[in-house]
PDB file of C-alpha atoms and ligand atoms in Angstrom:
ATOM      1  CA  UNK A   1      90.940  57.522 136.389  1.00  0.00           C
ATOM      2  CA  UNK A   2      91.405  61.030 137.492  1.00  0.00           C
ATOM      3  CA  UNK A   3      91.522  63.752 134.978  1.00  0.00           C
ATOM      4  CA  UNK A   4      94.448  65.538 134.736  1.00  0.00           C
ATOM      5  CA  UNK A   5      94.054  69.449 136.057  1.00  0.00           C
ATOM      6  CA  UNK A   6      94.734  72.005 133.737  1.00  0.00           C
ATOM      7  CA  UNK A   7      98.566  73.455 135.280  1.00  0.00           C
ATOM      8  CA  UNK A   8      99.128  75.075 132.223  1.00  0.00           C
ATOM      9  CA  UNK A   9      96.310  77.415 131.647  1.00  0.00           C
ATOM     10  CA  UNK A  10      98.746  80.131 130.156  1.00  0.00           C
ATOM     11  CA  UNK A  11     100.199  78.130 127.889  1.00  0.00           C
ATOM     12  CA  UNK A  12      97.020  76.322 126.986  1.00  0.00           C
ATOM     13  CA  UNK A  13      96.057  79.203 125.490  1.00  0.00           C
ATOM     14  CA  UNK A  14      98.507  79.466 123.089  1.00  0.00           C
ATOM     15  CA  UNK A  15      97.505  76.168 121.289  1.00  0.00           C
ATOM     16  CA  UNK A  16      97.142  74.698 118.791  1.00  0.00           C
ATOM     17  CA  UNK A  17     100.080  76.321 116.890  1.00  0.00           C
ATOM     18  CA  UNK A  18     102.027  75.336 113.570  1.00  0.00           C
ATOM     19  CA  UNK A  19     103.736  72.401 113.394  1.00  0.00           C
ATOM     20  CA  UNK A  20     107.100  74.307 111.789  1.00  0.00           C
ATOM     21  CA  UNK A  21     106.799  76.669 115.263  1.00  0.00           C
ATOM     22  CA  UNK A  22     106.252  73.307 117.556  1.00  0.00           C
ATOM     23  CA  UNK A  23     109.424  71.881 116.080  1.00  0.00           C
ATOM     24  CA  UNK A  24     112.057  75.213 116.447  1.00  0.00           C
ATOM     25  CA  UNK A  25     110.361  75.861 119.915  1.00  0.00           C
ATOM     26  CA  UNK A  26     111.386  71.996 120.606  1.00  0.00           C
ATOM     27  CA  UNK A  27     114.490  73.197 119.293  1.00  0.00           C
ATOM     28  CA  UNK A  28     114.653  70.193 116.245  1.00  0.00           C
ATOM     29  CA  UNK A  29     115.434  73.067 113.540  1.00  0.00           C
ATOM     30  CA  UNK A  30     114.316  76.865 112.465  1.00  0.00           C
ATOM     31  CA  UNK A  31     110.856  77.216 111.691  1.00  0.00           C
ATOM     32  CA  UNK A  32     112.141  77.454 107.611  1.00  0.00           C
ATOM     33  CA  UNK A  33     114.373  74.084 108.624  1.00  0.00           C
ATOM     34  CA  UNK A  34     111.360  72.534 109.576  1.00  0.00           C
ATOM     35  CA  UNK A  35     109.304  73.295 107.184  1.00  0.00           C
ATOM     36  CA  UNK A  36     112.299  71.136 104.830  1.00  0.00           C
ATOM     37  CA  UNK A  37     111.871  68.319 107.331  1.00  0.00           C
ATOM     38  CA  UNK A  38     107.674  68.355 106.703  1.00  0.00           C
ATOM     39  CA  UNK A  39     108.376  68.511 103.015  1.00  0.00           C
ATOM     40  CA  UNK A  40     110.766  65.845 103.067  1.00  0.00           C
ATOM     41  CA  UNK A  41     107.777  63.425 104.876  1.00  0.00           C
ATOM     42  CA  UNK A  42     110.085  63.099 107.906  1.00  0.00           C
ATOM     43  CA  UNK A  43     107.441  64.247 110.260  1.00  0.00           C
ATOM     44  CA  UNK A  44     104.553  62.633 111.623  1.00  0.00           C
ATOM     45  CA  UNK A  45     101.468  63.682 113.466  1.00  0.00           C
ATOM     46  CA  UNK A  46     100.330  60.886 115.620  1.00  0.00           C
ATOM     47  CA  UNK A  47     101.862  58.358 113.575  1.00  0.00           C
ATOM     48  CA  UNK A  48     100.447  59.710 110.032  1.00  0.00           C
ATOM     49  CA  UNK A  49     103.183  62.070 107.810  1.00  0.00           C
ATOM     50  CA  UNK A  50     102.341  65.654 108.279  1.00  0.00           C
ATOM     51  CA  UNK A  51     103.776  67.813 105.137  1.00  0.00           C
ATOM     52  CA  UNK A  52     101.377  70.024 104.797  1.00  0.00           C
ATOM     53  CA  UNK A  53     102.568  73.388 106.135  1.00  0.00           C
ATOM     54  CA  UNK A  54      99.255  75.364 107.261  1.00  0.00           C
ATOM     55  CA  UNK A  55      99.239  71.854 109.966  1.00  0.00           C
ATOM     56  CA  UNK A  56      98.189  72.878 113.732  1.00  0.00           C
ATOM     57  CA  UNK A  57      99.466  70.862 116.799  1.00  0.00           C
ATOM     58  CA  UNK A  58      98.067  70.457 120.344  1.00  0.00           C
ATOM     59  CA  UNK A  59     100.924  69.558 122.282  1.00  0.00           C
ATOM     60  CA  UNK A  60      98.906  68.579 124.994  1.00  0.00           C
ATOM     61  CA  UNK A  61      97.373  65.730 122.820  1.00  0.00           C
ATOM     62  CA  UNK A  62      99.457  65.081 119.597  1.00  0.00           C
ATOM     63  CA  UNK A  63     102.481  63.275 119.511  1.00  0.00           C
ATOM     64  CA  UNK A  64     104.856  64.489 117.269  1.00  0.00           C
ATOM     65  CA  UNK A  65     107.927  62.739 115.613  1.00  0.00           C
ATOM     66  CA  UNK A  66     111.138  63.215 113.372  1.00  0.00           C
ATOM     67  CA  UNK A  67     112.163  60.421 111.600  1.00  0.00           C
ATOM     68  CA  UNK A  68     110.248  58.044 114.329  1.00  0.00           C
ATOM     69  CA  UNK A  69     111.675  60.174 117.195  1.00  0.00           C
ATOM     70  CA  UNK A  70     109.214  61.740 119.623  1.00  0.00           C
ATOM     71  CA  UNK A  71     109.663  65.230 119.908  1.00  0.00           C
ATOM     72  CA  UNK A  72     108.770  67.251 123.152  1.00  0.00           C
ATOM     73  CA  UNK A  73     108.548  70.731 124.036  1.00  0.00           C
ATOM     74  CA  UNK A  74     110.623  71.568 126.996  1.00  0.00           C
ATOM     75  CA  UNK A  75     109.062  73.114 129.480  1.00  0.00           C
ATOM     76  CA  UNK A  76     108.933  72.081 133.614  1.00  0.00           C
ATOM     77  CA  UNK A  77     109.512  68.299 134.060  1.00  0.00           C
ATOM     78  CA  UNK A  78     106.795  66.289 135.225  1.00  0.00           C
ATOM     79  CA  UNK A  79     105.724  64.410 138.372  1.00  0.00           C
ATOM     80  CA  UNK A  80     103.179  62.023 139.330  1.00  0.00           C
ATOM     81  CA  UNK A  81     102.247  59.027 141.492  1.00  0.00           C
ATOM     82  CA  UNK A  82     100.512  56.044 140.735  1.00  0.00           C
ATOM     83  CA  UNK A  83      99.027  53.339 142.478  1.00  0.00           C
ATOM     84  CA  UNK A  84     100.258  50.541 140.891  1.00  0.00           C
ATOM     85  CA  UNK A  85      97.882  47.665 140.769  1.00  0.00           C
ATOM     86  CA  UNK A  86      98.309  43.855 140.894  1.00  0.00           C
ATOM     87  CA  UNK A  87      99.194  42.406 138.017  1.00  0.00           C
ATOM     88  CA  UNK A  88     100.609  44.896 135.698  1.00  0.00           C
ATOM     89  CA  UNK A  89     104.470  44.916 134.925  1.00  0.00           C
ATOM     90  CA  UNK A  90     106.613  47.750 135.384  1.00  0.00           C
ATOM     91  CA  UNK A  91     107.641  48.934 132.090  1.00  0.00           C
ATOM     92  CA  UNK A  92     106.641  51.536 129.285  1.00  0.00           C
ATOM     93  CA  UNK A  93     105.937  48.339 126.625  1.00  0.00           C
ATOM     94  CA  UNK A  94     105.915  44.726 126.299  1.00  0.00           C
ATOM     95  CA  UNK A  95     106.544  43.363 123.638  1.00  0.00           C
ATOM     96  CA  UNK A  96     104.246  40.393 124.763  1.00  0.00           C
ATOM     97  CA  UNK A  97     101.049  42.968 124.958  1.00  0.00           C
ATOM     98  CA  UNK A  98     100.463  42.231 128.410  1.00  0.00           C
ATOM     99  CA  UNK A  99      99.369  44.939 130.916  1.00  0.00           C
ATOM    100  CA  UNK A 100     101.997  47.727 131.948  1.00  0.00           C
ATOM    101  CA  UNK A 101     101.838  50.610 134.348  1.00  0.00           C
ATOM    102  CA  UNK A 102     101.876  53.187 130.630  1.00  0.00           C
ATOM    103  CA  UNK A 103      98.322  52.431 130.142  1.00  0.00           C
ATOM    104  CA  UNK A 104      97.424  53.503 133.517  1.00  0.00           C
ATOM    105  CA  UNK A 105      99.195  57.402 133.016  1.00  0.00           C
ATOM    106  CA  UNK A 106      98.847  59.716 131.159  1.00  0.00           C
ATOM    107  CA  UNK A 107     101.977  59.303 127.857  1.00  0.00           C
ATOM    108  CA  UNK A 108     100.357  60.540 125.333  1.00  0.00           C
ATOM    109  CA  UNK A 109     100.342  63.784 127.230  1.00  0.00           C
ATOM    110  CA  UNK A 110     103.824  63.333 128.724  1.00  0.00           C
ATOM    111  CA  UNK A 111     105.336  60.954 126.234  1.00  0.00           C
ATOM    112  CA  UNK A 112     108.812  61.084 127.713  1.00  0.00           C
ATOM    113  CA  UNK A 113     107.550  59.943 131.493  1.00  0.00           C
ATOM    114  CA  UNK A 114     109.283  56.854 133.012  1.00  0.00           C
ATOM    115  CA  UNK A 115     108.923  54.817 136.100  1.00  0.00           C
ATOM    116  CA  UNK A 116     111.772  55.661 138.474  1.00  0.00           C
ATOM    117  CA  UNK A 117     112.356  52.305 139.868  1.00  0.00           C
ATOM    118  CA  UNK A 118     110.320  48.907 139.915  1.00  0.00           C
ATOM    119  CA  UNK A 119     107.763  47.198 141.621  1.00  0.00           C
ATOM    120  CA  UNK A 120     106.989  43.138 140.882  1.00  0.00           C
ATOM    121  CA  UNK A 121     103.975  42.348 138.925  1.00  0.00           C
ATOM    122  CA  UNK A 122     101.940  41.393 142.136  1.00  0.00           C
ATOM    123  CA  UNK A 123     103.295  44.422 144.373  1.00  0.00           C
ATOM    124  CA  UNK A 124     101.019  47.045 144.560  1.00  0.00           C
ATOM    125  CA  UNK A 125     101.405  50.313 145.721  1.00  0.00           C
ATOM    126  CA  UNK A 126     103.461  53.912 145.068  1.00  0.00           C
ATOM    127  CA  UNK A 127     105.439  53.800 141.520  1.00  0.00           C
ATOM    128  CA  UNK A 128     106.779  57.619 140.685  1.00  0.00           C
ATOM    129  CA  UNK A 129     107.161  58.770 137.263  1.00  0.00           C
ATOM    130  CA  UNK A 130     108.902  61.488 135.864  1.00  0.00           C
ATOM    131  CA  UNK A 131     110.501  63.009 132.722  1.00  0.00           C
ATOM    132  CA  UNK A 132     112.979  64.326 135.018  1.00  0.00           C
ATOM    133  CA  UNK A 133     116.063  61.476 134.204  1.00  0.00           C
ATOM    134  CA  UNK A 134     118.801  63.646 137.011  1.00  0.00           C
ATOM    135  CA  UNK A 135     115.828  63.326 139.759  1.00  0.00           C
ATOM    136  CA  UNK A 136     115.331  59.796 139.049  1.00  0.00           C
ATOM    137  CA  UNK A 137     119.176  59.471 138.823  1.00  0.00           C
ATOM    138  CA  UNK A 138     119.498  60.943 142.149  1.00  0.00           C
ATOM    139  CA  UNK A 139     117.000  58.869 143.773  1.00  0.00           C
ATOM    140  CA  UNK A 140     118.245  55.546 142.710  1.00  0.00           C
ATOM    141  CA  UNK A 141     121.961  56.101 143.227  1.00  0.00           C
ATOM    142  CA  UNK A 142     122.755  53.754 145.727  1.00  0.00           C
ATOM    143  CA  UNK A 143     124.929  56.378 147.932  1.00  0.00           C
ATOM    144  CA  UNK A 144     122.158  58.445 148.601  1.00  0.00           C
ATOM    145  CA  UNK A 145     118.935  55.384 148.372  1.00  0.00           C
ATOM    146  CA  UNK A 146     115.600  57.142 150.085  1.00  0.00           C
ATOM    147  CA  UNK A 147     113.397  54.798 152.456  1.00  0.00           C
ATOM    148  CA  UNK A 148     110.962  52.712 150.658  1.00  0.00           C
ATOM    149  CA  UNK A 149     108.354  51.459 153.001  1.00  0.00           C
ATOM    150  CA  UNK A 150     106.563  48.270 152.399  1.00  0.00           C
ATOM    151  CA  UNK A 151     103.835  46.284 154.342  1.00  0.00           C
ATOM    152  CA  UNK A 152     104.452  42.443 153.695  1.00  0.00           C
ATOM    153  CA  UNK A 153     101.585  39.674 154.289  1.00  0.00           C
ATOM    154  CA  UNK A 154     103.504  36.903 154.916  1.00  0.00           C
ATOM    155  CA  UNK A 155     102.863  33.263 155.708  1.00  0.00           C
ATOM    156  CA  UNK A 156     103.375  32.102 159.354  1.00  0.00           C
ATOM    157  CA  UNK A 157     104.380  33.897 162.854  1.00  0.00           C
ATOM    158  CA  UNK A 158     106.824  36.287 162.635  1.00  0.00           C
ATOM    159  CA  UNK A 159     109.024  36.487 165.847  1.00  0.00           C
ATOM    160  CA  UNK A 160     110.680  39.034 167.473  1.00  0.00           C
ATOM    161  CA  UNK A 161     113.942  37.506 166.824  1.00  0.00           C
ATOM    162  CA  UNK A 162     113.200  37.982 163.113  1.00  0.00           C
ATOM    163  CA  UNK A 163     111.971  41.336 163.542  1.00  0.00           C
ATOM    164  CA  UNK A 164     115.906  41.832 164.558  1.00  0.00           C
ATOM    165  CA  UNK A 165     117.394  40.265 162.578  1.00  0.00           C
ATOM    166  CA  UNK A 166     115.495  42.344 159.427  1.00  0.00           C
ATOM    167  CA  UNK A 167     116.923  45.130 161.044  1.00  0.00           C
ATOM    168  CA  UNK A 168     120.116  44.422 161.406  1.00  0.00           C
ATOM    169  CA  UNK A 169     120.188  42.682 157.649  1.00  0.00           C
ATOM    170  CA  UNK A 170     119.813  39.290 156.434  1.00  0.00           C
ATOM    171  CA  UNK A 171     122.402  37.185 154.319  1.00  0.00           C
ATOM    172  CA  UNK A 172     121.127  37.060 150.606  1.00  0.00           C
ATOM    173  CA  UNK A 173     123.217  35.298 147.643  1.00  0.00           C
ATOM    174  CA  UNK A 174     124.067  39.058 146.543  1.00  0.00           C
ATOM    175  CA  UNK A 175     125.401  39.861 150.003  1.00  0.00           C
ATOM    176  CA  UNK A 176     123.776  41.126 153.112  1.00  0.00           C
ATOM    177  CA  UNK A 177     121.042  43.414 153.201  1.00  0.00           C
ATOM    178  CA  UNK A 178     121.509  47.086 154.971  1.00  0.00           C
ATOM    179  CA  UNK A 179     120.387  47.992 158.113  1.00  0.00           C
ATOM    180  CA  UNK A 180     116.509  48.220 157.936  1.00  0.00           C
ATOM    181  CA  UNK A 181     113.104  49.565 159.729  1.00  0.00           C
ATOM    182  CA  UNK A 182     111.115  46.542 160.813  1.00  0.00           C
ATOM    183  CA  UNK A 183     108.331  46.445 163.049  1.00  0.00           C
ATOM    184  CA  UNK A 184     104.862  44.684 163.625  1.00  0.00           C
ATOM    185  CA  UNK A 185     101.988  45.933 161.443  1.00  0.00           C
ATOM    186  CA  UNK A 186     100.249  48.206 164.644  1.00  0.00           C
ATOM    187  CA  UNK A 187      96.176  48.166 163.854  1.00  0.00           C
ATOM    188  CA  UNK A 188      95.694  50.753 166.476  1.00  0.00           C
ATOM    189  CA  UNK A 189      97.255  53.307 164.024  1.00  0.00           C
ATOM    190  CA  UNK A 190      94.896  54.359 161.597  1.00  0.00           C
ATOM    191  CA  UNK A 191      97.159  54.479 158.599  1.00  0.00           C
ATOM    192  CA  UNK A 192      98.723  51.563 158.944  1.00  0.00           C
ATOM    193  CA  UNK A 193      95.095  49.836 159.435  1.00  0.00           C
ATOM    194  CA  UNK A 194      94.503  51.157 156.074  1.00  0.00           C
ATOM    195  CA  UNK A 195      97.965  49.528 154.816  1.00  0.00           C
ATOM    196  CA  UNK A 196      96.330  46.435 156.252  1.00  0.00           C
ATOM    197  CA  UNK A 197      93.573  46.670 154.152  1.00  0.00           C
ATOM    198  CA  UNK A 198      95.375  47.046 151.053  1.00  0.00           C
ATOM    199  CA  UNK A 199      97.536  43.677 151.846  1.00  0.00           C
ATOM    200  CA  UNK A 200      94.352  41.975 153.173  1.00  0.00           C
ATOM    201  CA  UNK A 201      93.933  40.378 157.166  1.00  0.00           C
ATOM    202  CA  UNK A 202      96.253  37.789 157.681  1.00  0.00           C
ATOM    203  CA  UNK A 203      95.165  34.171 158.068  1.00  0.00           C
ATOM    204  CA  UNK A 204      95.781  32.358 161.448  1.00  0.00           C
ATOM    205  CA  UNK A 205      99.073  31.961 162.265  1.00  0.00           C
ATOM    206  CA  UNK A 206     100.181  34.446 159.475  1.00  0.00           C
ATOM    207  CA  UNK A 207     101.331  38.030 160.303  1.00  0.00           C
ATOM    208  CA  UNK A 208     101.969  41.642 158.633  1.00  0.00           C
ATOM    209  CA  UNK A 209     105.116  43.367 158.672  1.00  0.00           C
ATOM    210  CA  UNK A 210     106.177  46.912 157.604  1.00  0.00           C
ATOM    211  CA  UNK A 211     109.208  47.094 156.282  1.00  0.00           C
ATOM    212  CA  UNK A 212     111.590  50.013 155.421  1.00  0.00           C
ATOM    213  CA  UNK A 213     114.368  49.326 153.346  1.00  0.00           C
ATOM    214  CA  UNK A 214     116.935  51.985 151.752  1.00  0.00           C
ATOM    215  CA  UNK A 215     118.246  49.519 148.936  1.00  0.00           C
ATOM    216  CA  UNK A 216     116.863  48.004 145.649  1.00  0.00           C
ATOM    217  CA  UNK A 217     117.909  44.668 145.352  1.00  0.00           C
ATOM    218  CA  UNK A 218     115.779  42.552 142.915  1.00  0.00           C
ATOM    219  CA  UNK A 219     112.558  41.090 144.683  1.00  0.00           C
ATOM    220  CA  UNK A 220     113.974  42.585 148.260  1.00  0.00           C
ATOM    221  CA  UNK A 221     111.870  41.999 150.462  1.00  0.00           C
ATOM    222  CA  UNK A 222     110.388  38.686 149.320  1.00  0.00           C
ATOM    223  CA  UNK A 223     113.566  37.537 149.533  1.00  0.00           C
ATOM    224  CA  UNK A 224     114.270  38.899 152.975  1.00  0.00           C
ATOM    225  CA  UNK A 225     110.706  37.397 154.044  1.00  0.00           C
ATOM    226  CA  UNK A 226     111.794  34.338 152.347  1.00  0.00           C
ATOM    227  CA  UNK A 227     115.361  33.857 153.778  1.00  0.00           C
ATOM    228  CA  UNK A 228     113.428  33.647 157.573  1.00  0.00           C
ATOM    229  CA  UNK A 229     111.191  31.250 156.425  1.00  0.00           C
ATOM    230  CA  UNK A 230     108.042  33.591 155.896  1.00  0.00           C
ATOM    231  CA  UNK A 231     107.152  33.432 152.152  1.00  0.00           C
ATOM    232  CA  UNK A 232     105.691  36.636 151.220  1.00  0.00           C
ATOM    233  CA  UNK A 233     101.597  36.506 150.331  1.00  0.00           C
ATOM    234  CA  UNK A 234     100.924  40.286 148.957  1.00  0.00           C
ATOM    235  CA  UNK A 235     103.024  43.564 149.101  1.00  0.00           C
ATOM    236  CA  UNK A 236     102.112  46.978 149.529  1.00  0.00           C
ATOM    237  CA  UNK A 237     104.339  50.059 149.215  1.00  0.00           C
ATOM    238  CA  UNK A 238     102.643  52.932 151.107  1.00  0.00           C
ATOM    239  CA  UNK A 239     106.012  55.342 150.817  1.00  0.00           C
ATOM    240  CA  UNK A 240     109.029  56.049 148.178  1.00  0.00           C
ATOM    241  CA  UNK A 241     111.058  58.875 149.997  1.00  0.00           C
ATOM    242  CA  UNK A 242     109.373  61.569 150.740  1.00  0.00           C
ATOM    243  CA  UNK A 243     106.523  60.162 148.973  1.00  0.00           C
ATOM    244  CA  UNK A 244     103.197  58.644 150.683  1.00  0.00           C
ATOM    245  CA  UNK A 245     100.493  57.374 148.826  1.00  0.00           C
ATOM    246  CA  UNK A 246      97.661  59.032 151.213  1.00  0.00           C
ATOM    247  CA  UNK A 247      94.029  57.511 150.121  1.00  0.00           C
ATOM    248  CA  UNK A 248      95.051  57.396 146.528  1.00  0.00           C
ATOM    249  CA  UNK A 249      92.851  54.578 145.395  1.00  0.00           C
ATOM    250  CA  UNK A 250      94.756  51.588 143.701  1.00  0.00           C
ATOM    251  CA  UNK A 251      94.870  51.952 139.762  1.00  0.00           C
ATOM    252  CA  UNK A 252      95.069  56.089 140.208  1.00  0.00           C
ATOM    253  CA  UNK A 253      97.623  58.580 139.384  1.00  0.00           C
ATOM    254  CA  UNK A 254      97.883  62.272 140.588  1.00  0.00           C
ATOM    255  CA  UNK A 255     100.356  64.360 139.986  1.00  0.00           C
ATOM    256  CA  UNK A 256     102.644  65.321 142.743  1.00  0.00           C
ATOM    257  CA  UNK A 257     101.872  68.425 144.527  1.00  0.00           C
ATOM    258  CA  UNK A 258     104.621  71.775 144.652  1.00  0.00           C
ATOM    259  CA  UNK A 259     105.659  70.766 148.046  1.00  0.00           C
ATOM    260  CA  UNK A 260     106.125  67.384 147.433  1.00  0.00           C
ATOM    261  CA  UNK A 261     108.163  68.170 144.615  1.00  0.00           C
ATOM    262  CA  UNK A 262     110.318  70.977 146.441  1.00  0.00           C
ATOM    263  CA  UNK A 263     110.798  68.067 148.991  1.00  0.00           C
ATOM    264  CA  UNK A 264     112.021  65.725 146.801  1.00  0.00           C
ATOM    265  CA  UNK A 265     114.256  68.228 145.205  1.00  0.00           C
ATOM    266  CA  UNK A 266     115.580  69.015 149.026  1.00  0.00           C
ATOM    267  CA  UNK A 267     115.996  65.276 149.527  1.00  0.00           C
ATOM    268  CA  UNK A 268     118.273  64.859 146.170  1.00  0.00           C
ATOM    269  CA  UNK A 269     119.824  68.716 146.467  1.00  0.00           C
ATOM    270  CA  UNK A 270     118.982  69.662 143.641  1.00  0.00           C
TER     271      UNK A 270
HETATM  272  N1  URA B 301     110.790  43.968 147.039  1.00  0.00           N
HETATM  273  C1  URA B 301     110.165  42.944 146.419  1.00  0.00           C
HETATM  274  O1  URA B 301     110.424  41.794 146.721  1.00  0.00           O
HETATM  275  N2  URA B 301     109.273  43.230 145.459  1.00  0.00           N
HETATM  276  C2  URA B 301     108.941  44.487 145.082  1.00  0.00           C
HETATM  277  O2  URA B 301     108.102  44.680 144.221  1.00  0.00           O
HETATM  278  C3  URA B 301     109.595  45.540 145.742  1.00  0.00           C
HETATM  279  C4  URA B 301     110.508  45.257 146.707  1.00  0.00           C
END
């Protein structure tokens, strides 16, 4: 897993510092207020009660809480990618312990991060995260829905006529899908031969589509894939928005770079 850079050398050096000055700089109470809320056990350090007053908090590692809610310190709102493996769910718990994308970021650091959007437990491929909820908002409103690019495997030979009629949309039980981006997977350009490897060479007689849709119906494209007769095998999303997941090997994060974010930003007008 990558390790985090250090974007916050100023601040960095201005930890550890008081719990009763983490809490009024998060804005919970005055530094004397919280020193009442320590006393009265209604803080924790990582889970433990912290009343003593001389206590010292790294902000970058401890997670702080009053009465069992996580506290944060404001600050700029984060952004990062993540390559989303096979076979972990999209969600911050479960309460069945099985794998989720939160083990694979970084929460303890960021504890208020959240996926914005899903992908299916077998889809791998670009999840964003933020603690940014009007970005996220933004993004997902269906009025202004960004491109999401995905390269299907699918079972059997795609025609041309489907091709079409992907673009034009295709009659699901929740009503017809929007006007799409559909084409042929095209091995003689280099990034989409590296899409190809993520979704693996098709069989005989099976092909690859890329597919760019600007909705989120549940289980989209499978269901798109499906409706033609072309069960999907594996899916890959290379792009969200503005986003492309570049060379960013599968199980990574990064976070997302100042122009990425300023694009985004553009994108949403905010
Ligand atoms: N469409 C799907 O069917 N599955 C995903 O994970 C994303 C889009």
């Amino acid at each position: 897993m990558p390790q985090p850079q250090d974007t916050s050398t100023k601040e960095a050096q201005l930890f550890p510092l008081r719990l009763q000055k983490f809490l009024a700089r998060a804005g919970v109470a005055s530094r004397r207020g919280s020193e009442d809320l320590m006393s009265a056990g209604r803080v924790t350090v990582n889970g433990e009660i912290a009343n003593e007053l001389g206590r010292k908090v790294d902000p970058s590692s401890d997670i702080v809480a009053v009465d069992g809610k996580v506290v944060h310190l404001g600050g700029q709102p984060v952004y990062l990618m993540l390559h989303k493996p096979k076979g972990v769910l999209t969600t911050m718990s479960d309460p069945f312990s099985r794998p989720t994308v939160a083990q694979l970021i970084p929460v303890q650091e960021h504890p208020g991060l959240f996926p914005v959007g899903r992908l299916d437990q077998d889809t791998t491929g670009l999840l964003l995260f933020t603690t940014d909820g009007d970005l996220a908002q933004e993004l997902l409103h269906p009025r202004c829905e960004k491109e999401k690019v995905y390269v299907a495997r699918v079972e059997g030979a795609v025609s041309g006529k489907d091709i079409k009629a992907l673009e034009h949309g295709i009659e699901l039980e929740d009503g017809r899908t929007a006007p799409a981006h559909a084409h042929f997977l095209q091995q003689s350009d280099a990034q989409e031969k590296r899409w190809l490897q993520q979704v693996g060479e098709p069989r005989e007689g099976d092909s690859v589509v890329v597919l760019g849709i600007h909705e989120g119906k549940k289980h989209q494209v499978k269901r798109m894939l499906a409706a033609l007769g072309h069960p999907v095998l594996a899916l890959f999303r290379p792009r969200f928005a503005t986003l492309d997941i570049g060379d960013l090997s599968e199980g990574s994060w990064r976070y997302l770079t100042e122009d990425e974010i300023a694009a985004l930003g553009k994108l949403t007008n905010k």
